[in-house]
CSV table of N, CA and C in Angstrom, one decimal:
chain,number,residue,atom,x,y,z
A,205,UNK,N,-28.2,53.7,11.5
A,205,UNK,CA,-28.7,52.7,12.4
A,205,UNK,C,-29.7,51.8,11.8
A,206,UNK,N,-30.7,52.4,11.1
A,206,UNK,CA,-31.7,51.6,10.5
A,206,UNK,C,-31.1,50.8,9.3
A,207,UNK,N,-30.1,51.5,8.6
A,207,UNK,CA,-29.5,50.8,7.5
A,207,UNK,C,-28.7,49.6,7.9
A,208,UNK,N,-28.0,49.7,9.0
A,208,UNK,CA,-27.2,48.6,9.6
A,208,UNK,C,-28.2,47.4,10.0
A,209,UNK,N,-29.3,47.8,10.6
A,209,UNK,CA,-30.2,46.8,11.0
A,209,UNK,C,-30.9,46.1,9.8
A,210,UNK,N,-31.2,46.9,8.8
A,210,UNK,CA,-31.7,46.3,7.6
A,210,UNK,C,-30.7,45.4,6.9
A,211,UNK,N,-29.4,45.8,6.9
A,211,UNK,CA,-28.4,45.0,6.2
A,211,UNK,C,-28.2,43.7,7.0
A,212,UNK,N,-28.2,43.7,8.3
A,212,UNK,CA,-28.1,42.5,9.1
A,212,UNK,C,-29.3,41.6,8.9
A,213,UNK,N,-30.5,42.2,8.7
A,213,UNK,CA,-31.7,41.3,8.4
A,213,UNK,C,-31.6,40.7,7.1
A,214,UNK,N,-31.1,41.4,6.1
A,214,UNK,CA,-31.0,40.8,4.7
A,214,UNK,C,-29.9,39.7,4.8
A,215,UNK,N,-28.8,39.9,5.5
A,215,UNK,CA,-27.8,38.9,5.5
A,215,UNK,C,-28.3,37.7,6.3
A,216,UNK,N,-29.1,37.9,7.3
A,216,UNK,CA,-29.7,36.8,8.0
A,216,UNK,C,-30.6,36.0,7.2
A,217,UNK,N,-31.4,36.7,6.3
A,217,UNK,CA,-32.3,36.0,5.4
A,217,UNK,C,-31.6,35.2,4.4
A,218,UNK,N,-30.5,35.8,3.8
A,218,UNK,CA,-29.7,35.1,2.8
A,218,UNK,C,-29.0,33.9,3.4
A,219,UNK,N,-28.4,34.1,4.6
A,219,UNK,CA,-27.8,33.0,5.2
A,219,UNK,C,-28.8,31.9,5.6
A,220,UNK,N,-29.9,32.3,6.1
A,220,UNK,CA,-31.0,31.4,6.4
A,220,UNK,C,-31.5,30.5,5.3
A,221,UNK,N,-31.6,31.3,4.1
A,221,UNK,CA,-32.0,30.5,2.9
A,221,UNK,C,-30.9,29.6,2.4
A,222,UNK,N,-29.7,30.1,2.4
A,222,UNK,CA,-28.6,29.2,2.0
A,222,UNK,C,-28.5,28.0,2.9
A,223,UNK,N,-28.5,28.2,4.2
A,223,UNK,CA,-28.4,27.1,5.1
A,223,UNK,C,-29.5,26.2,5.0
A,224,UNK,N,-30.7,26.6,4.8
A,224,UNK,CA,-31.9,25.8,4.6
A,224,UNK,C,-31.7,24.9,3.4
A,225,UNK,N,-31.2,25.5,2.3
A,225,UNK,CA,-31.1,24.7,1.0
A,225,UNK,C,-29.9,23.7,1.1
A,226,UNK,N,-28.8,24.1,1.7
A,226,UNK,CA,-27.7,23.2,1.8
A,226,UNK,C,-27.9,22.1,2.9
A,227,UNK,N,-28.6,22.4,3.9
A,227,UNK,CA,-28.8,21.4,4.9
A,227,UNK,C,-29.5,20.2,4.4
A,228,UNK,N,-30.5,20.4,3.5
A,228,UNK,CA,-31.1,19.2,2.9
A,228,UNK,C,-30.1,18.5,2.0
A,229,UNK,N,-29.3,19.2,1.3
A,229,UNK,CA,-28.3,18.5,0.4
A,229,UNK,C,-27.2,17.8,1.2
A,230,UNK,N,-26.9,18.3,2.4
A,230,UNK,CA,-25.7,17.7,3.1
A,230,UNK,C,-26.1,16.7,4.2
A,231,UNK,N,-27.3,16.5,4.4
A,231,UNK,CA,-27.7,15.5,5.4
A,231,UNK,C,-27.3,14.1,5.0
A,232,UNK,N,-26.6,13.4,5.9
A,232,UNK,CA,-26.0,12.1,5.6
A,232,UNK,C,-25.3,12.0,4.3
A,233,UNK,N,-24.4,13.0,4.1
A,233,UNK,CA,-23.7,13.1,2.8
A,233,UNK,C,-22.7,12.0,2.7
A,234,UNK,N,-22.1,11.5,3.8
A,234,UNK,CA,-21.1,10.4,3.7
A,234,UNK,C,-21.8,9.1,3.1
A,235,UNK,N,-23.0,8.9,3.5
A,235,UNK,CA,-23.7,7.7,3.0
A,235,UNK,C,-24.2,7.8,1.6
A,236,UNK,N,-24.5,9.0,1.2
A,236,UNK,CA,-25.1,9.3,-0.1
A,236,UNK,C,-24.1,9.7,-1.2
A,237,UNK,N,-22.9,10.0,-0.8
A,237,UNK,CA,-21.9,10.6,-1.8
A,237,UNK,C,-21.7,9.7,-3.0
A,238,UNK,N,-21.6,8.4,-2.8
A,238,UNK,CA,-21.3,7.5,-3.9
A,238,UNK,C,-22.5,7.4,-4.9
A,239,UNK,N,-23.7,7.6,-4.4
A,239,UNK,CA,-24.8,7.4,-5.2
A,239,UNK,C,-25.2,8.7,-6.0
A,240,UNK,N,-24.6,9.8,-5.6
A,240,UNK,CA,-24.9,11.1,-6.3
A,240,UNK,C,-24.1,11.1,-7.7
A,241,UNK,N,-24.7,11.8,-8.6
A,241,UNK,CA,-24.0,12.0,-9.9
A,241,UNK,C,-22.9,13.0,-9.7
A,242,UNK,N,-22.1,13.1,-10.7
A,242,UNK,CA,-20.9,14.0,-10.6
A,242,UNK,C,-21.4,15.5,-10.6
A,243,UNK,N,-22.5,15.8,-11.3
A,243,UNK,CA,-23.0,17.1,-11.3
A,243,UNK,C,-23.5,17.5,-10.0
A,244,UNK,N,-24.2,16.6,-9.3
A,244,UNK,CA,-24.8,16.8,-8.0
A,244,UNK,C,-23.6,17.0,-7.0
A,245,UNK,N,-22.6,16.2,-7.1
A,245,UNK,CA,-21.4,16.3,-6.2
A,245,UNK,C,-20.8,17.6,-6.4
A,246,UNK,N,-20.6,18.1,-7.6
A,246,UNK,CA,-20.0,19.4,-7.9
A,246,UNK,C,-20.9,20.5,-7.3
A,247,UNK,N,-22.2,20.4,-7.5
A,247,UNK,CA,-23.1,21.4,-7.0
A,247,UNK,C,-23.0,21.6,-5.5
A,248,UNK,N,-23.0,20.4,-4.8
A,248,UNK,CA,-23.0,20.5,-3.3
A,248,UNK,C,-21.6,21.0,-2.9
A,249,UNK,N,-20.5,20.6,-3.6
A,249,UNK,CA,-19.2,21.1,-3.2
A,249,UNK,C,-19.1,22.6,-3.4
A,250,UNK,N,-19.7,23.1,-4.5
A,250,UNK,CA,-19.6,24.6,-4.7
A,250,UNK,C,-20.5,25.3,-3.7
A,251,UNK,N,-21.7,24.8,-3.3
A,251,UNK,CA,-22.5,25.4,-2.3
A,251,UNK,C,-21.8,25.5,-1.0
A,252,UNK,N,-21.1,24.4,-0.6
A,252,UNK,CA,-20.4,24.4,0.6
A,252,UNK,C,-19.2,25.3,0.6
A,253,UNK,N,-18.5,25.4,-0.5
A,253,UNK,CA,-17.4,26.3,-0.7
A,253,UNK,C,-17.9,27.7,-0.5
A,254,UNK,N,-19.0,28.1,-1.1
A,254,UNK,CA,-19.6,29.4,-0.9
A,254,UNK,C,-20.0,29.6,0.6
A,255,UNK,N,-20.6,28.6,1.2
A,255,UNK,CA,-21.0,28.8,2.6
A,255,UNK,C,-19.8,28.9,3.5
A,256,UNK,N,-18.7,28.3,3.2
A,256,UNK,CA,-17.5,28.4,4.0
A,256,UNK,C,-16.8,29.8,3.9
A,257,UNK,N,-17.1,30.6,2.9
A,257,UNK,CA,-16.6,31.9,2.8
A,257,UNK,C,-17.1,32.9,3.8
A,258,UNK,N,-18.3,32.5,4.3
A,258,UNK,CA,-19.0,33.4,5.3
A,258,UNK,C,-18.4,32.9,6.7
A,259,UNK,N,-19.0,33.4,7.7
A,259,UNK,CA,-18.6,33.1,9.1
A,259,UNK,C,-18.9,31.6,9.4
A,260,UNK,N,-17.9,30.9,9.9
A,260,UNK,CA,-18.0,29.5,10.2
A,260,UNK,C,-18.9,29.2,11.3
A,261,UNK,N,-19.2,30.2,12.2
A,261,UNK,CA,-20.1,30.0,13.3
A,261,UNK,C,-21.5,29.9,12.8
A,262,UNK,N,-21.8,30.4,11.6
A,262,UNK,CA,-23.1,30.3,11.1
A,262,UNK,C,-23.4,28.9,10.5
A,263,UNK,N,-22.4,28.2,10.1
A,263,UNK,CA,-22.5,26.9,9.5
A,263,UNK,C,-23.1,25.9,10.5
A,264,UNK,N,-23.9,25.0,10.0
A,264,UNK,CA,-24.5,24.0,10.9
A,264,UNK,C,-23.4,22.8,11.0
A,265,UNK,N,-23.7,22.0,12.0
A,265,UNK,CA,-22.7,20.8,12.2
A,265,UNK,C,-22.7,19.9,11.0
A,266,UNK,N,-23.9,19.7,10.4
A,266,UNK,CA,-24.0,18.9,9.2
A,266,UNK,C,-23.2,19.5,8.0
A,267,UNK,N,-23.2,20.8,7.9
A,267,UNK,CA,-22.4,21.4,6.8
A,267,UNK,C,-20.9,21.3,7.1
A,268,UNK,N,-20.5,21.5,8.3
A,268,UNK,CA,-19.1,21.3,8.6
A,268,UNK,C,-18.7,19.9,8.4
A,269,UNK,N,-19.5,18.9,8.8
A,269,UNK,CA,-19.1,17.5,8.5
A,269,UNK,C,-19.0,17.2,7.0
A,270,UNK,N,-20.0,17.8,6.3
A,270,UNK,CA,-20.0,17.6,4.8
A,270,UNK,C,-18.8,18.2,4.2
A,271,UNK,N,-18.4,19.4,4.6
A,271,UNK,CA,-17.2,20.1,4.1
A,271,UNK,C,-16.0,19.3,4.4
A,272,UNK,N,-15.9,18.7,5.6
A,272,UNK,CA,-14.7,17.9,5.9
A,272,UNK,C,-14.7,16.6,5.1
A,273,UNK,N,-15.8,16.0,4.9
A,273,UNK,CA,-15.9,14.8,4.1
A,273,UNK,C,-15.5,15.0,2.7
A,274,UNK,N,-16.0,16.1,2.1
A,274,UNK,CA,-15.6,16.4,0.7
A,274,UNK,C,-14.1,16.7,0.6
A,275,UNK,N,-13.6,17.4,1.6
A,275,UNK,CA,-12.1,17.7,1.5
A,275,UNK,C,-11.2,16.5,1.8
A,276,UNK,N,-11.6,15.7,2.8
A,276,UNK,CA,-10.7,14.7,3.3
A,276,UNK,C,-11.3,13.3,3.3
A,277,UNK,N,-12.5,13.1,2.9
A,277,UNK,CA,-13.1,11.8,3.0
A,277,UNK,C,-12.6,10.7,2.1
A,278,UNK,N,-12.9,9.5,2.4
A,278,UNK,CA,-12.4,8.3,1.6
A,278,UNK,C,-13.2,8.1,0.3
A,279,UNK,N,-13.1,9.1,-0.6
A,279,UNK,CA,-13.8,8.9,-1.9
A,279,UNK,C,-12.8,9.4,-3.0
A,280,UNK,N,-13.1,9.0,-4.2
A,280,UNK,CA,-12.2,9.4,-5.3
A,280,UNK,C,-10.8,8.8,-5.2
A,281,UNK,N,-9.8,9.6,-5.3
A,281,UNK,CA,-8.4,9.1,-5.2
A,281,UNK,C,-8.0,8.7,-3.8
A,282,UNK,N,-8.7,9.2,-2.8
A,282,UNK,CA,-8.4,8.8,-1.4
A,282,UNK,C,-9.2,7.5,-1.0
A,283,UNK,N,-9.9,6.9,-1.8
A,283,UNK,CA,-10.6,5.7,-1.5
A,283,UNK,C,-9.6,4.6,-1.2
A,284,UNK,N,-9.8,3.9,-0.1
A,284,UNK,CA,-8.8,2.8,0.2
A,284,UNK,C,-8.8,1.7,-0.9
A,285,UNK,N,-7.6,1.3,-1.2
A,285,UNK,CA,-7.4,0.3,-2.3
A,285,UNK,C,-7.8,-1.1,-1.7
A,286,UNK,N,-7.5,-1.3,-0.5
A,286,UNK,CA,-7.8,-2.6,0.1
A,286,UNK,C,-9.0,-2.5,0.9
A,287,UNK,N,-9.8,-3.6,1.0
A,287,UNK,CA,-11.0,-3.7,1.8
A,287,UNK,C,-10.7,-4.5,3.0
A,288,UNK,N,-11.6,-4.4,4.0
A,288,UNK,CA,-11.3,-5.2,5.2
A,288,UNK,C,-11.2,-6.7,4.9
A,289,UNK,N,-10.3,-7.4,5.6
A,289,UNK,CA,-10.1,-8.8,5.3
A,289,UNK,C,-9.0,-9.0,4.2
A,290,UNK,N,-8.5,-8.0,3.6
A,290,UNK,CA,-7.5,-8.2,2.6
A,290,UNK,C,-6.2,-8.8,3.1
A,291,UNK,N,-5.8,-8.4,4.3
A,291,UNK,CA,-4.6,-8.9,4.9
A,291,UNK,C,-4.7,-10.4,5.1
A,292,UNK,N,-5.8,-10.9,5.5
A,292,UNK,CA,-6.0,-12.3,5.8
A,292,UNK,C,-5.9,-13.1,4.4
A,293,UNK,N,-6.4,-12.5,3.4
A,293,UNK,CA,-6.4,-13.2,2.1
A,293,UNK,C,-4.9,-13.2,1.6
A,294,UNK,N,-4.2,-12.1,1.8
A,294,UNK,CA,-2.8,-12.1,1.4
A,294,UNK,C,-2.0,-13.2,2.2
A,295,UNK,N,-2.2,-13.2,3.5
A,295,UNK,CA,-1.5,-14.2,4.3
A,295,UNK,C,-1.8,-15.6,3.9
A,296,UNK,N,-3.1,-15.9,3.6
A,296,UNK,CA,-3.5,-17.2,3.1
A,296,UNK,C,-2.9,-17.5,1.8
A,297,UNK,N,-2.8,-16.6,0.9
A,297,UNK,CA,-2.1,-16.8,-0.4
A,297,UNK,C,-0.6,-17.1,-0.2
A,298,UNK,N,0.0,-16.3,0.7
A,298,UNK,CA,1.4,-16.6,0.9
A,298,UNK,C,1.7,-18.0,1.5
A,299,UNK,N,0.8,-18.4,2.5
A,299,UNK,CA,0.9,-19.7,3.1
A,299,UNK,C,0.7,-20.8,2.0
A,300,UNK,N,-0.3,-20.6,1.1
A,300,UNK,CA,-0.5,-21.6,0.1
A,300,UNK,C,0.7,-21.7,-0.9
A,301,UNK,N,1.2,-20.6,-1.3
A,301,UNK,CA,2.4,-20.6,-2.2
A,301,UNK,C,3.6,-21.3,-1.5
A,302,UNK,N,3.8,-21.0,-0.2
A,302,UNK,CA,4.9,-21.6,0.5
A,302,UNK,C,4.7,-23.1,0.6
A,303,UNK,N,3.5,-23.6,0.9
A,303,UNK,CA,3.2,-25.0,1.0
A,303,UNK,C,3.4,-25.7,-0.3
A,304,UNK,N,2.9,-25.0,-1.4
A,304,UNK,CA,3.1,-25.6,-2.7
A,304,UNK,C,4.6,-25.7,-3.1
A,305,UNK,N,5.3,-24.7,-2.8
A,305,UNK,CA,6.8,-24.8,-3.1
A,305,UNK,C,7.5,-25.8,-2.3
A,306,UNK,N,7.1,-25.9,-1.0
A,306,UNK,CA,7.7,-27.0,-0.2
A,306,UNK,C,7.4,-28.4,-0.7
A,307,UNK,N,6.1,-28.6,-1.1
A,307,UNK,CA,5.7,-29.8,-1.7
A,307,UNK,C,6.5,-30.2,-3.0
A,308,UNK,N,6.6,-29.2,-3.8
A,308,UNK,CA,7.3,-29.4,-5.1
A,308,UNK,C,8.8,-29.7,-4.8
A,309,UNK,N,9.4,-29.0,-3.9
A,309,UNK,CA,10.8,-29.3,-3.5
A,309,UNK,C,10.9,-30.7,-3.0
A,310,UNK,N,10.0,-31.2,-2.2
A,310,UNK,CA,10.1,-32.5,-1.6
A,310,UNK,C,9.9,-33.5,-2.8
A,311,UNK,N,9.0,-33.3,-3.7
A,311,UNK,CA,8.8,-34.3,-4.8
A,311,UNK,C,10.0,-34.3,-5.6
A,312,UNK,N,10.6,-33.2,-5.9
A,312,UNK,CA,11.8,-33.2,-6.7
A,312,UNK,C,13.0,-33.9,-6.0
A,313,UNK,N,13.1,-33.7,-4.7
A,313,UNK,CA,14.2,-34.4,-4.0
A,313,UNK,C,14.0,-35.9,-3.9
A,314,UNK,N,12.8,-36.3,-3.7
A,314,UNK,CA,12.5,-37.7,-3.6
A,314,UNK,C,12.7,-38.4,-5.0
A,315,UNK,N,12.3,-37.8,-6.0
A,315,UNK,CA,12.3,-38.4,-7.4
A,315,UNK,C,13.6,-38.1,-8.1
A,316,UNK,N,14.5,-37.4,-7.5
A,316,UNK,CA,15.7,-37.0,-8.2
A,316,UNK,C,16.7,-38.2,-8.4
A,317,UNK,N,17.6,-38.0,-9.3
A,317,UNK,CA,18.6,-39.1,-9.5
A,317,UNK,C,19.6,-39.0,-8.4
A,318,UNK,N,20.5,-40.0,-8.5
A,318,UNK,CA,21.6,-40.1,-7.5
A,318,UNK,C,22.6,-38.9,-7.7
A,319,UNK,N,23.5,-38.7,-6.8
A,319,UNK,CA,24.4,-37.6,-6.9
A,319,UNK,C,25.3,-37.8,-8.1
A,320,UNK,N,25.8,-36.7,-8.7
A,320,UNK,CA,26.7,-36.8,-9.8
A,320,UNK,C,28.1,-37.4,-9.3
A,321,UNK,N,28.8,-37.9,-10.3
A,321,UNK,CA,30.1,-38.6,-9.9
A,321,UNK,C,31.1,-37.5,-9.4
A,322,UNK,N,30.9,-36.3,-9.7
A,322,UNK,CA,31.9,-35.3,-9.2
A,322,UNK,C,31.7,-35.0,-7.7
A,323,UNK,N,30.6,-35.6,-7.1
A,323,UNK,CA,30.4,-35.4,-5.6
A,323,UNK,C,31.1,-36.5,-4.8
A,324,UNK,N,31.7,-37.5,-5.5
A,324,UNK,CA,32.3,-38.5,-4.7
A,324,UNK,C,33.6,-38.1,-4.1
A,325,UNK,N,34.0,-38.7,-3.0
A,325,UNK,CA,35.2,-38.3,-2.3
A,325,UNK,C,36.5,-38.5,-3.2
A,326,UNK,N,36.5,-39.6,-4.0
A,326,UNK,CA,37.6,-40.0,-4.8
A,326,UNK,C,37.8,-38.9,-5.9
A,327,UNK,N,36.7,-38.4,-6.5
A,327,UNK,CA,36.8,-37.4,-7.5
A,327,UNK,C,37.4,-36.1,-6.9
A,328,UNK,N,36.9,-35.7,-5.8
A,328,UNK,CA,37.4,-34.5,-5.1
A,328,UNK,C,38.8,-34.6,-4.7
A,329,UNK,N,39.3,-35.7,-4.3
A,329,UNK,CA,40.7,-35.9,-3.9
A,329,UNK,C,41.6,-35.8,-5.2
A,330,UNK,N,41.1,-36.4,-6.3
A,330,UNK,CA,41.8,-36.4,-7.6
A,330,UNK,C,41.8,-34.9,-8.1
A,331,UNK,N,40.8,-34.1,-7.8
A,331,UNK,CA,40.8,-32.7,-8.2
A,331,UNK,C,41.9,-32.0,-7.5
A,332,UNK,N,42.0,-32.3,-6.2
A,332,UNK,CA,43.0,-31.6,-5.3
A,332,UNK,C,44.4,-32.0,-5.9
A,333,UNK,N,44.7,-33.2,-6.2
A,333,UNK,CA,46.0,-33.6,-6.7
A,333,UNK,C,46.3,-33.0,-8.1
A,334,UNK,N,45.3,-32.9,-8.9
A,334,UNK,CA,45.5,-32.2,-10.2
A,334,UNK,C,45.8,-30.8,-10.0
A,335,UNK,N,45.1,-30.1,-9.1
A,335,UNK,CA,45.4,-28.6,-8.9
A,335,UNK,C,46.7,-28.4,-8.3
A,336,UNK,N,47.2,-29.3,-7.5
A,336,UNK,CA,48.6,-29.2,-6.9
A,336,UNK,C,49.6,-29.4,-8.0
A,337,UNK,N,49.4,-30.3,-8.9
A,337,UNK,CA,50.3,-30.6,-10.0
A,337,UNK,C,50.4,-29.4,-11.0
A,338,UNK,N,49.3,-28.7,-11.1
A,338,UNK,CA,49.2,-27.5,-12.0
A,338,UNK,C,49.7,-26.2,-11.3
A,339,UNK,N,50.0,-26.3,-10.0
A,339,UNK,CA,50.4,-25.2,-9.2
A,339,UNK,C,49.4,-24.1,-9.2
A,340,UNK,N,48.1,-24.5,-8.9
A,340,UNK,CA,47.0,-23.6,-8.9
A,340,UNK,C,46.9,-22.8,-7.6
A,341,UNK,N,46.8,-21.5,-7.7
A,341,UNK,CA,46.7,-20.6,-6.6
A,341,UNK,C,47.8,-20.7,-5.6
A,342,UNK,N,49.0,-20.4,-6.1
A,342,UNK,CA,50.2,-20.6,-5.2
A,342,UNK,C,50.4,-19.7,-4.1
A,343,UNK,N,49.7,-18.6,-4.0
A,343,UNK,CA,49.8,-17.6,-3.0
A,343,UNK,C,49.1,-18.0,-1.7
A,344,UNK,N,47.8,-18.3,-1.8
A,344,UNK,CA,47.1,-18.6,-0.6
A,344,UNK,C,46.2,-19.9,-0.7
A,345,UNK,N,46.3,-20.5,-1.9
A,345,UNK,CA,45.4,-21.6,-2.1
A,345,UNK,C,46.0,-23.0,-1.9
A,346,UNK,N,45.5,-24.0,-2.6
A,346,UNK,CA,45.9,-25.4,-2.5
A,346,UNK,C,47.4,-25.7,-2.7
A,347,UNK,N,48.0,-24.8,-3.6
A,347,UNK,CA,49.4,-25.1,-3.9
A,347,UNK,C,50.4,-24.2,-3.1
A,348,UNK,N,49.9,-23.5,-2.2
A,348,UNK,CA,50.8,-22.6,-1.3
A,348,UNK,C,51.5,-23.5,-0.3
A,349,UNK,N,52.6,-22.9,0.2
A,349,UNK,CA,53.4,-23.6,1.3
A,349,UNK,C,52.6,-23.6,2.6
A,350,UNK,N,52.5,-24.7,3.3
A,350,UNK,CA,51.9,-24.8,4.5
A,350,UNK,C,50.4,-24.8,4.5
A,351,UNK,N,49.8,-25.1,3.3
A,351,UNK,CA,48.3,-25.1,3.2
A,351,UNK,C,47.7,-26.2,4.0
A,352,UNK,N,46.8,-25.9,4.9
A,352,UNK,CA,46.2,-26.9,5.8
A,352,UNK,C,44.7,-27.1,5.5
A,353,UNK,N,44.1,-26.5,4.5
A,353,UNK,CA,42.7,-26.7,4.2
A,353,UNK,C,42.4,-28.1,3.6
A,354,UNK,N,41.2,-28.3,3.3
A,354,UNK,CA,40.8,-29.6,2.7
A,354,UNK,C,40.7,-29.5,1.2
A,355,UNK,N,40.9,-28.3,0.6
A,355,UNK,CA,40.8,-28.1,-0.8
A,355,UNK,C,39.4,-28.3,-1.3
A,356,UNK,N,39.2,-29.2,-2.3
A,356,UNK,CA,37.9,-29.4,-2.9
A,356,UNK,C,37.2,-30.6,-2.3
A,357,UNK,N,37.7,-31.2,-1.2
A,357,UNK,CA,37.0,-32.3,-0.6
A,357,UNK,C,36.0,-31.8,0.3
A,358,UNK,N,34.7,-32.2,0.1
A,358,UNK,CA,33.6,-31.7,0.9
A,358,UNK,C,33.2,-32.8,1.9
A,359,UNK,N,32.1,-32.5,2.6
A,359,UNK,CA,31.6,-33.5,3.6
A,359,UNK,C,30.9,-34.6,2.9
């Protein structure tokens, strides 16, 4: 009986000491994590890992928050790649590129030369006649019986 009471007292002292030392280290850990050195981060992580091996009811709220932050928080490889406002920058960039390409298309169309001679109706009709004389595509095309299409004559 006395031995059990003494053991409980010793465990309480060890847990009290451990909680007192880690409480100072884990207060506002989310805000301080990036400013800590790697050695300090590793020390705090190991202390919390040891503290989690004991009964979780003994852990303080700060220790639980710190353990969760170390395990799942946005630091290291889990740090977000994009910052707030990144979507607006991307949308603005896309709009700028689209406007520039539309402007370039307009300038090219305005300053372009006239249509090539192969776009004239006479040239396209002559192409149809040539293909008929060569019996081109006799199954379903311009040289087939009963063909009713326009051939190579466009609008």
